[in-house]
CSV table of C-alpha atoms in Angstrom, one decimal:
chain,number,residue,atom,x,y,z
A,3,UNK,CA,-127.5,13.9,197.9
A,4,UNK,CA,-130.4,16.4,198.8
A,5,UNK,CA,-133.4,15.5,201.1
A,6,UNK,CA,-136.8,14.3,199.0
A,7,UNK,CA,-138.4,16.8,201.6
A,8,UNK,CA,-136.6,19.6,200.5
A,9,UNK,CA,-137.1,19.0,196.3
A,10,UNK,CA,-140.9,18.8,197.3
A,11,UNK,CA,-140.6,21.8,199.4
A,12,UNK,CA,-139.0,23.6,196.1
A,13,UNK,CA,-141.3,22.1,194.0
A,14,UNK,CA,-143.9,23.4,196.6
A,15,UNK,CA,-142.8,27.2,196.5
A,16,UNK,CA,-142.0,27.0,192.6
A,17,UNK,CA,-145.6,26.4,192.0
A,18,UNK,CA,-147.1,28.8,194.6
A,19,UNK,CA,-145.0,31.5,192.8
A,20,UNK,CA,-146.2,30.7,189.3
A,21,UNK,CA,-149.9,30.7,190.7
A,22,UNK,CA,-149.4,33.9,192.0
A,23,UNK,CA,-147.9,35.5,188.9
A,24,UNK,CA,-150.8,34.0,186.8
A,25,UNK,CA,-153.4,35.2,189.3
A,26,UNK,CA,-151.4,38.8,189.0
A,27,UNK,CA,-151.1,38.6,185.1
A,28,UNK,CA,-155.0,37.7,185.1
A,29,UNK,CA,-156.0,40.5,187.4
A,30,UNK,CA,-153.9,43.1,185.1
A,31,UNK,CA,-155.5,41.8,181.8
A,32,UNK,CA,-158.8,42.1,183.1
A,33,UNK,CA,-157.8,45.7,184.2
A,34,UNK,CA,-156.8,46.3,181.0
A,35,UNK,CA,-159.6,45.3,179.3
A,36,UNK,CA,-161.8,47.3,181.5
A,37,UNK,CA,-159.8,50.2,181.2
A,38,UNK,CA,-159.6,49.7,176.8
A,39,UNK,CA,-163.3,48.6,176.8
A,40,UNK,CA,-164.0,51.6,179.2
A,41,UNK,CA,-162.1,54.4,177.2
A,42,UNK,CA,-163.6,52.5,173.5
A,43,UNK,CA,-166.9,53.4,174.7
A,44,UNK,CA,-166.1,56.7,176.0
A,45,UNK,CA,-164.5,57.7,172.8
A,46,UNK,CA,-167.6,56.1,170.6
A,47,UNK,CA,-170.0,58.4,173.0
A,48,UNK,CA,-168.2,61.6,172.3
A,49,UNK,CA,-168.0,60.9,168.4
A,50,UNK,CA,-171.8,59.9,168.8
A,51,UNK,CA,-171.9,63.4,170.2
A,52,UNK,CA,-170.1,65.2,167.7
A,53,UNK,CA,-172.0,63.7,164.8
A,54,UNK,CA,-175.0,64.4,166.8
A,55,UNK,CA,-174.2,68.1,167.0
A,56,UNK,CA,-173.4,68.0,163.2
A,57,UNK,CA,-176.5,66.8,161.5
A,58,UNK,CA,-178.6,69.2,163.9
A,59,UNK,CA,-176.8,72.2,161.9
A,60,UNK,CA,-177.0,70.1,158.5
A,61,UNK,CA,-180.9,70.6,159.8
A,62,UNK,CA,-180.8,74.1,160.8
A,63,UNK,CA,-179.3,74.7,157.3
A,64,UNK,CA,-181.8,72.5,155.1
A,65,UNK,CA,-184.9,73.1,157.3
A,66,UNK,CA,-184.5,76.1,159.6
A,67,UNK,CA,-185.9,79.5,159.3
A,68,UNK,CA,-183.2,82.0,158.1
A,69,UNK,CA,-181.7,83.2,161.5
A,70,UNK,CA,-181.1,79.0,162.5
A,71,UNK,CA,-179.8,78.1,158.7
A,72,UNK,CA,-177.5,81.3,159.3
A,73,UNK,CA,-176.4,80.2,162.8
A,74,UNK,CA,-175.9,76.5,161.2
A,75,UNK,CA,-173.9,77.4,158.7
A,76,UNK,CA,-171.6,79.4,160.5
A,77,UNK,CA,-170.9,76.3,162.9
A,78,UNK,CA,-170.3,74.0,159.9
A,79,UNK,CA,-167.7,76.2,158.1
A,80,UNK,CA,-165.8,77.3,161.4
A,81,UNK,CA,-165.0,73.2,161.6
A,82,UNK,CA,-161.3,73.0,161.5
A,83,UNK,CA,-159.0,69.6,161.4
A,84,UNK,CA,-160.8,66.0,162.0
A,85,UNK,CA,-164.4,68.0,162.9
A,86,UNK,CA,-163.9,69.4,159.3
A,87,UNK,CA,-163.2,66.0,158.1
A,88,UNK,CA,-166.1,64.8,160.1
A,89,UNK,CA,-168.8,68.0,158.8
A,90,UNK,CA,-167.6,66.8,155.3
A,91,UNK,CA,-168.0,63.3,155.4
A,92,UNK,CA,-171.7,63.7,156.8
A,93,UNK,CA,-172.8,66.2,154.7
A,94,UNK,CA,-171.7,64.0,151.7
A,95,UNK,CA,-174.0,61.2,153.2
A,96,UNK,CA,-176.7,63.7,153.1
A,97,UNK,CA,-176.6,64.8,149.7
A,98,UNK,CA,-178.2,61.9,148.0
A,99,UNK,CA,-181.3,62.2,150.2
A,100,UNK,CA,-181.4,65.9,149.0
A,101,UNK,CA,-183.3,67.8,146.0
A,102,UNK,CA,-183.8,71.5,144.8
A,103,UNK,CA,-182.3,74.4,147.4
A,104,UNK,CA,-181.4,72.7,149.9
A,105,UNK,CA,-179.3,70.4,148.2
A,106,UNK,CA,-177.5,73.4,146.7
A,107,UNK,CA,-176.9,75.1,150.0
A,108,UNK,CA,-175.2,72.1,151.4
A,109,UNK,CA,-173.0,72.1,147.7
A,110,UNK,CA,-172.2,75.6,148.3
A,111,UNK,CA,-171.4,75.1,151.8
A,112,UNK,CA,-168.9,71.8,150.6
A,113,UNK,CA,-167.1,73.9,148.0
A,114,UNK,CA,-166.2,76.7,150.5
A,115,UNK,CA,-164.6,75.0,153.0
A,116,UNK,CA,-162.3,73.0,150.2
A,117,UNK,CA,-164.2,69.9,149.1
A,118,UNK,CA,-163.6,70.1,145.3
A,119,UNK,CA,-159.5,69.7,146.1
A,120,UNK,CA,-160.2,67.5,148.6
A,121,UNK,CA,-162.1,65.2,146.1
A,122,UNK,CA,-159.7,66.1,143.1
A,123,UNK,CA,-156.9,64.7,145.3
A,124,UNK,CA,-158.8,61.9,146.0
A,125,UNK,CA,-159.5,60.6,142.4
A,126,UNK,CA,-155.7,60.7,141.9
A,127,UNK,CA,-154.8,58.9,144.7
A,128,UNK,CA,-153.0,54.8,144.3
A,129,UNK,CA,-155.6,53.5,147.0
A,130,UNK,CA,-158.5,52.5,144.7
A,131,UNK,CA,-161.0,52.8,147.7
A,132,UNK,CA,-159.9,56.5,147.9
A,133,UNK,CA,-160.8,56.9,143.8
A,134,UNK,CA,-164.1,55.6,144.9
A,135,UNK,CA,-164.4,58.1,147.2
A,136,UNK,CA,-163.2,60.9,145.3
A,137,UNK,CA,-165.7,60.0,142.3
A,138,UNK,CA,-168.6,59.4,144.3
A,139,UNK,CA,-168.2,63.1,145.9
A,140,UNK,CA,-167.1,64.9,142.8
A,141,UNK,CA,-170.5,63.4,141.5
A,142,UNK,CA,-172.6,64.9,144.4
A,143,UNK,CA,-170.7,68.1,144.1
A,144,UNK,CA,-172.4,68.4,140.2
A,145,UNK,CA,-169.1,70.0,138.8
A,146,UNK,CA,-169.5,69.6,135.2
A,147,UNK,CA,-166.1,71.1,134.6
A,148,UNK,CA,-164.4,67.9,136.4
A,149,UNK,CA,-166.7,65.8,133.8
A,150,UNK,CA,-163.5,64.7,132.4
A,151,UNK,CA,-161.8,63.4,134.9
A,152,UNK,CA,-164.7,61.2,136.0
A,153,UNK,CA,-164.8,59.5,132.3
A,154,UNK,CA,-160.9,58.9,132.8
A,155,UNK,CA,-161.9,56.8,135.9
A,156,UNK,CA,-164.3,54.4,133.5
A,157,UNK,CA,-160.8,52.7,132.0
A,158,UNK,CA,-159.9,52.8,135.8
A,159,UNK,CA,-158.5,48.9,136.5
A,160,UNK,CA,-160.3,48.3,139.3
A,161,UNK,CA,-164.5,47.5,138.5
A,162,UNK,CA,-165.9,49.4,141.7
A,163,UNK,CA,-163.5,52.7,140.7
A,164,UNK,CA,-165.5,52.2,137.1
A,165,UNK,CA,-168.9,51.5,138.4
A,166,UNK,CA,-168.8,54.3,141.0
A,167,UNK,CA,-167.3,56.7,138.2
A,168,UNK,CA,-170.2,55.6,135.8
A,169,UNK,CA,-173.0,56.4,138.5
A,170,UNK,CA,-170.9,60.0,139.8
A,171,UNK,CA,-171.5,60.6,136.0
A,172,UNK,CA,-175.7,60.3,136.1
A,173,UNK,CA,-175.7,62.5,139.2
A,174,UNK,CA,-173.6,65.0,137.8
A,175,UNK,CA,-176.0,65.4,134.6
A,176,UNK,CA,-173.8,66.5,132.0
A,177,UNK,CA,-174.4,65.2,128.0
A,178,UNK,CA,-171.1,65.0,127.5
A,179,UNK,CA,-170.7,61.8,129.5
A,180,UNK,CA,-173.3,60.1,127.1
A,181,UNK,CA,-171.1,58.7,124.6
A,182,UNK,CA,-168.2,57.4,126.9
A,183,UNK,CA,-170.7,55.9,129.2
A,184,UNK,CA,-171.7,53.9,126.2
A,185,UNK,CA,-168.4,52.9,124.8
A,186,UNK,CA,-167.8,51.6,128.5
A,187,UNK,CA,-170.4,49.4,128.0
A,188,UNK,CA,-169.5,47.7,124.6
A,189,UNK,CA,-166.2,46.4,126.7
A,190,UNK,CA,-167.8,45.4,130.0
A,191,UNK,CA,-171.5,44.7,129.7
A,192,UNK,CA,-171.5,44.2,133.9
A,193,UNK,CA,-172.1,47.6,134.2
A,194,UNK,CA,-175.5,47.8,132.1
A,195,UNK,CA,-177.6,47.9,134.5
A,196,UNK,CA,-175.6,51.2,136.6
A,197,UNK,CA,-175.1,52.2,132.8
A,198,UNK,CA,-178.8,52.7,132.5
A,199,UNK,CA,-178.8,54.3,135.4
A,200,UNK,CA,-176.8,56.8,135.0
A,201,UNK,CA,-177.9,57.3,131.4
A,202,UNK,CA,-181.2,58.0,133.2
A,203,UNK,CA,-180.3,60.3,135.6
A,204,UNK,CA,-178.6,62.3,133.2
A,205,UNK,CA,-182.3,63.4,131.9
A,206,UNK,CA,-183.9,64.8,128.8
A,207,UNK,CA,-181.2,66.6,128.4
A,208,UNK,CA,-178.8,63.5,127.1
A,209,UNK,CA,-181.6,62.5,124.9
A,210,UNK,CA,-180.0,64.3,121.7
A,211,UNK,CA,-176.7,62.9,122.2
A,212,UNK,CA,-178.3,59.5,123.2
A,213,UNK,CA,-180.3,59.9,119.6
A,214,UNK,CA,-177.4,60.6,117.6
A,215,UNK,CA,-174.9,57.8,119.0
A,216,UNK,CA,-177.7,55.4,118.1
A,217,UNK,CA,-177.7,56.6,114.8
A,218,UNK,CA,-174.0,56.8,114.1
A,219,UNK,CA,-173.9,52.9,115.8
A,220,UNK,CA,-176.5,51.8,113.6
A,221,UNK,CA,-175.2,53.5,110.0
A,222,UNK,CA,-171.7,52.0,111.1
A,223,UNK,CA,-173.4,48.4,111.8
A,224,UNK,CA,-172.2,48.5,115.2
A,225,UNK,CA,-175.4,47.3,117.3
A,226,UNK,CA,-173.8,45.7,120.0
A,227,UNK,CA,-173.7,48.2,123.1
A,228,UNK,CA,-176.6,50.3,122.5
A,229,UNK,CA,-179.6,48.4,124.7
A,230,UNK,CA,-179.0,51.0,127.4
A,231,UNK,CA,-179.1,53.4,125.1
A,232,UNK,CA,-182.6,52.3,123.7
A,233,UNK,CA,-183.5,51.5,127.5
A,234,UNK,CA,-183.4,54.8,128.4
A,235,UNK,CA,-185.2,56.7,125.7
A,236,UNK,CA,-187.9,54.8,126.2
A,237,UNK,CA,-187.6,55.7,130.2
A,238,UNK,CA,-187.2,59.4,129.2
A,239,UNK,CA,-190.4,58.8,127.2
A,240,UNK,CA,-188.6,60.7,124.1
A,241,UNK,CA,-190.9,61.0,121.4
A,242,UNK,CA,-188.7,62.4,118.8
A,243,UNK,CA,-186.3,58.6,119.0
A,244,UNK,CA,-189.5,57.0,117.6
A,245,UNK,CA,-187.9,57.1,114.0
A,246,UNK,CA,-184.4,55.5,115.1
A,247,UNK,CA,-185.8,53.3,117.2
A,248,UNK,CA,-188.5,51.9,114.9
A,249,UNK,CA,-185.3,51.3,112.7
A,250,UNK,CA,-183.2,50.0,115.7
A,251,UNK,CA,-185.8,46.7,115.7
A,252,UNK,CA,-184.4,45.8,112.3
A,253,UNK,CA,-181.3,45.5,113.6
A,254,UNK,CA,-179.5,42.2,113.4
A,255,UNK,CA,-178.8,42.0,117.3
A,256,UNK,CA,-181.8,40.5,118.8
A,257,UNK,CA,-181.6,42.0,122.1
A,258,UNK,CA,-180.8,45.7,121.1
A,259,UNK,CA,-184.0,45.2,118.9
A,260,UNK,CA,-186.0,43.7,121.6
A,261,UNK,CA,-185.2,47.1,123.7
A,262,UNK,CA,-185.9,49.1,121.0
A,263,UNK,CA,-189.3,47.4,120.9
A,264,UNK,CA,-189.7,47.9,124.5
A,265,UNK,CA,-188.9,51.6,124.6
A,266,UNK,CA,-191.3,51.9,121.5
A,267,UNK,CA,-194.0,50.7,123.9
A,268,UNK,CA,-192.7,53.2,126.8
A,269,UNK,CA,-193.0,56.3,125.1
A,270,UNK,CA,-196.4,55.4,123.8
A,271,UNK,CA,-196.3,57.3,120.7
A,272,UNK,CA,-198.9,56.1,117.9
A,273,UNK,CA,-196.9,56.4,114.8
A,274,UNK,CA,-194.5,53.5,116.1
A,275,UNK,CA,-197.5,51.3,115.4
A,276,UNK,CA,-197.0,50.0,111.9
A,277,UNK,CA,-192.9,49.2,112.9
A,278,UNK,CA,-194.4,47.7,115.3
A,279,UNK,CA,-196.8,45.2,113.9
A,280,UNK,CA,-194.1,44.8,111.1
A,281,UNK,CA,-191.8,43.5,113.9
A,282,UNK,CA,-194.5,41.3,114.6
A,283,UNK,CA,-193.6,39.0,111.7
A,284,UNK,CA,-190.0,39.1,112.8
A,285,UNK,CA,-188.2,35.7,113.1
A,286,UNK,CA,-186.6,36.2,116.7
A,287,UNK,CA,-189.0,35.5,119.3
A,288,UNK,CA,-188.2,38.0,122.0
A,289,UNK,CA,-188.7,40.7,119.2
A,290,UNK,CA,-192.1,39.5,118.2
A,291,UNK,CA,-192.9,39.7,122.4
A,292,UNK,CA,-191.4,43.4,122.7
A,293,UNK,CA,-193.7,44.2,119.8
A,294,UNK,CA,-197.0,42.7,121.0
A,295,UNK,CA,-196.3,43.9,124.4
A,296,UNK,CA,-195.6,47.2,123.2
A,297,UNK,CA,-198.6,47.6,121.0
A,298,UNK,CA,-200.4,46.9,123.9
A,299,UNK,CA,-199.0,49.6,125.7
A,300,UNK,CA,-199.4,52.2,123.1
A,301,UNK,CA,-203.6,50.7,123.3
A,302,UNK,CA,-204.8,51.0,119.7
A,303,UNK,CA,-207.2,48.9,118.3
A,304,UNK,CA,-205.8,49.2,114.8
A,305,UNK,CA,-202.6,46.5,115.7
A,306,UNK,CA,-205.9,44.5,117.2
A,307,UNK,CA,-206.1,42.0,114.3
A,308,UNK,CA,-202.1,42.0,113.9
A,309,UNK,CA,-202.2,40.6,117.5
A,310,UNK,CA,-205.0,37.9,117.1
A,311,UNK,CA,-202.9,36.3,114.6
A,312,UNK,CA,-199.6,36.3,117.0
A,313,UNK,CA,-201.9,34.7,119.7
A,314,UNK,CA,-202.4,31.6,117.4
A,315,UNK,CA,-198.7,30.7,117.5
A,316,UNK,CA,-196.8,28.1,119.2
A,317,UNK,CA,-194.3,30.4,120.8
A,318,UNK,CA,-195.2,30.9,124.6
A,319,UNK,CA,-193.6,34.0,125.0
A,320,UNK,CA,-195.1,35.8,122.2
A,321,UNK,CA,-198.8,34.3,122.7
A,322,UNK,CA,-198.9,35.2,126.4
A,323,UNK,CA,-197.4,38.9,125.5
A,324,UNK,CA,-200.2,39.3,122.4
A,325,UNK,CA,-203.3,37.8,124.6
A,326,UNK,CA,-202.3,40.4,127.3
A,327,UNK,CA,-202.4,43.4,125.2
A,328,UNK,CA,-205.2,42.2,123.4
A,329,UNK,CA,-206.8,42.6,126.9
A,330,UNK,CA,-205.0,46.2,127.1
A,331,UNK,CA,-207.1,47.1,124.4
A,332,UNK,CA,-210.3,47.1,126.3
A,333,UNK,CA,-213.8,45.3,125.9
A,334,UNK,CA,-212.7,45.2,121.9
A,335,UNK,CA,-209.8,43.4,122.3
A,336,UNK,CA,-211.1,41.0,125.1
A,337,UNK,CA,-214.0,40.2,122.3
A,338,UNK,CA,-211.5,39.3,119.8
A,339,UNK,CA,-209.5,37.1,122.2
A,340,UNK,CA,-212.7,34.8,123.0
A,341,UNK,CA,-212.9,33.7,119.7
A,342,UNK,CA,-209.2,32.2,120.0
A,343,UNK,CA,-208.6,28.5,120.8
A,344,UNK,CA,-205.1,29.4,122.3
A,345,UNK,CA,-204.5,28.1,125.8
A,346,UNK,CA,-202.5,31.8,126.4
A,347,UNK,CA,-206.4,33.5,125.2
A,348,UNK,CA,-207.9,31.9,127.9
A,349,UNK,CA,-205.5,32.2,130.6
A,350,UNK,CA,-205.3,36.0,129.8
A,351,UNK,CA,-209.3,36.3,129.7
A,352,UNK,CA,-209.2,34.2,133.2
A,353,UNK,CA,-206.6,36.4,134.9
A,354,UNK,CA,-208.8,39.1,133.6
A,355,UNK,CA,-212.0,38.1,135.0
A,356,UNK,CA,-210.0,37.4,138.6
A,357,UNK,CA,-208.7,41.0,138.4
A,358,UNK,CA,-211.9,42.5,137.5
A,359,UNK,CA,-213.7,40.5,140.2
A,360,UNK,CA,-211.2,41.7,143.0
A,361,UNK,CA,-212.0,45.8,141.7
């Protein structure tokens, strides 16, 4: 049998050796985390560095005189390997903040050094992150000719591939995109709102095409996708859509009416007034409110007595919308309101009085 002294003398030396591996095993995990954390930031300094030294020759070639945008173009394009990957990814994250020449230096620069493959290779990759990517930069690029395969991403199954396809579509301005960015929003009316932007950025140039889908919706009955449509004509302030629009309020889908009513009001033209106070006798409530608020945005005195009447009536939202642009109509209109009893009369006459007082 073994001696109690010597099993606590084992026990003794068992423990001092496990104290001394886990004091060891401590002091090498806290060298390497100095020597990881130490390296992390030493690589996160030179990239800072690198992407430093990059956007000072995006500057030189947006801002400097012609010798420093020579000099800065020169460095950009003899970028090879990750500092090419690097010169491309920041001057994509420039672009957007970017107009006129300068802008289309920095394109000109991107297309040189290979972005349009790189971006083509992108849109047909599996990872949907990378079809994001691709779209996004074949939209800044502006290459009409890759128009198509940006509306082949809007049936894309993942919704940010769609929605960044639909926007890559406004920036790159071509007419052609107006019908399929329509059609896209008949089956998923999430994307309205980037739908309407894109529409928009497109510019006055999509207002035919935007004219002519309304009107082949509207002969086939088919009124249930074109608010953006009417959204944007009235942003682009298109004068010759008052004649389809002015029909587009008698259409039997309240809301597409109620936009065309808006964008009535947005382009400001007078001959939409007498559509308009017709659609003032319309059954649908928001339609009656586009009308009136429209009418007073257009700010002729001949819908005055149209509006009085709506004023009277026991729906809110068309009362408040007529008493305002009663008061849109200047000292006139305001005269005309006083002599209503509606409560909407007087709280449009009060907020008038506060605002005057405050000018």
């Amino acid at each position: 049998m073994g001696s109690p002294l010597g099993d606590v003398g084992g026990y003794l030396w068992f423990s001092w050796v496990l104290l001394v591996g886990f004091a060891v095993t401590s002091v090498l995990l806290f060298v390497v985390l100095v020597v990881v954390r130490a390296l992390r930031d030493l690589f996160a300094r030179r990239r800072a560095r690198a992407a430093d030294e990059v956007r000072s020759h995006i500057f030189e070639v947006v801002m400097g005189e012609d010798g420093d945008a020579g000099r800065g173009r020169t460095a950009l394009a003899a970028a090879r390997g990750r500092a090419a990957d690097r010169v491309e990814r920041q001057v994509f994250e420039m672009l957007p903040k970017l107009r006129g020449e300068s802008r289309a230096e920095l394109v000109r620069l991107l297309i040189d050094s290979g972005a349009e493959q790189h971006a083509l290779a992108l849109v047909g990759s599996r990872s949907s992150v990378r079809r994001c990517r691709g779209a996004f930069q074949l939209g800044m690029l502006g290459l009409t000719r890759h128009v198509d395969r940006l509306v082949g991403l809007l049936h894309d199954p993942h919704f940010l591939v769609r929605r960044v396809a639909v926007r890559a579509l406004g920036t790159m301005g071509d007419p052609r995109a107006v019908r399929p960015l329509l059609e896209l929003g008949e089956h998923d009316p999430r994307l309205t709102r980037d739908l309407v932007f894109a529409l928009d950025r497109l510019g006055p140039d999509s207002a035919p095409e935007l004219r002519s889908v309304l009107r082949e919706e509207m002969d086939r009955g088919e009124h249930l996708h074109l608010d953006p449509a009417a959204v944007v004509l009235g942003l682009l302030a298109d004068r010759p859509s008052v004649e389809v629009l002015s029909e587009g309020m008698r259409s039997p889908n309240p809301s597409f009416a109620g936009a065309c009513a808006e964008a009535l009001g947005r382009i400001g033209a007078p001959e939409a007034i007498p559509a308009l106070v017709e659609a003032l006798l319309d059954l649908r409530p928001n339609v009656r409110a586009g009308a009136a608020h429209a009418l007073g945005s257009i700010g002729s005195s001949v819908a005055a007595a149209s509006l009085l009447d709506v004023v009277d009536e026991q729906e809110p939202q068309v009362s408040r919308q007529a008493a305002q642009a009663l008061v849109e109509l200047g000292p006139g209109g305001r005269r005309m309101l006083a002599t209503s009893s509606s409560p909407y009369a007087v709280e449009a006459l009060a907020l008038e009085a506060i605002r005057g007082g405050r000018s």
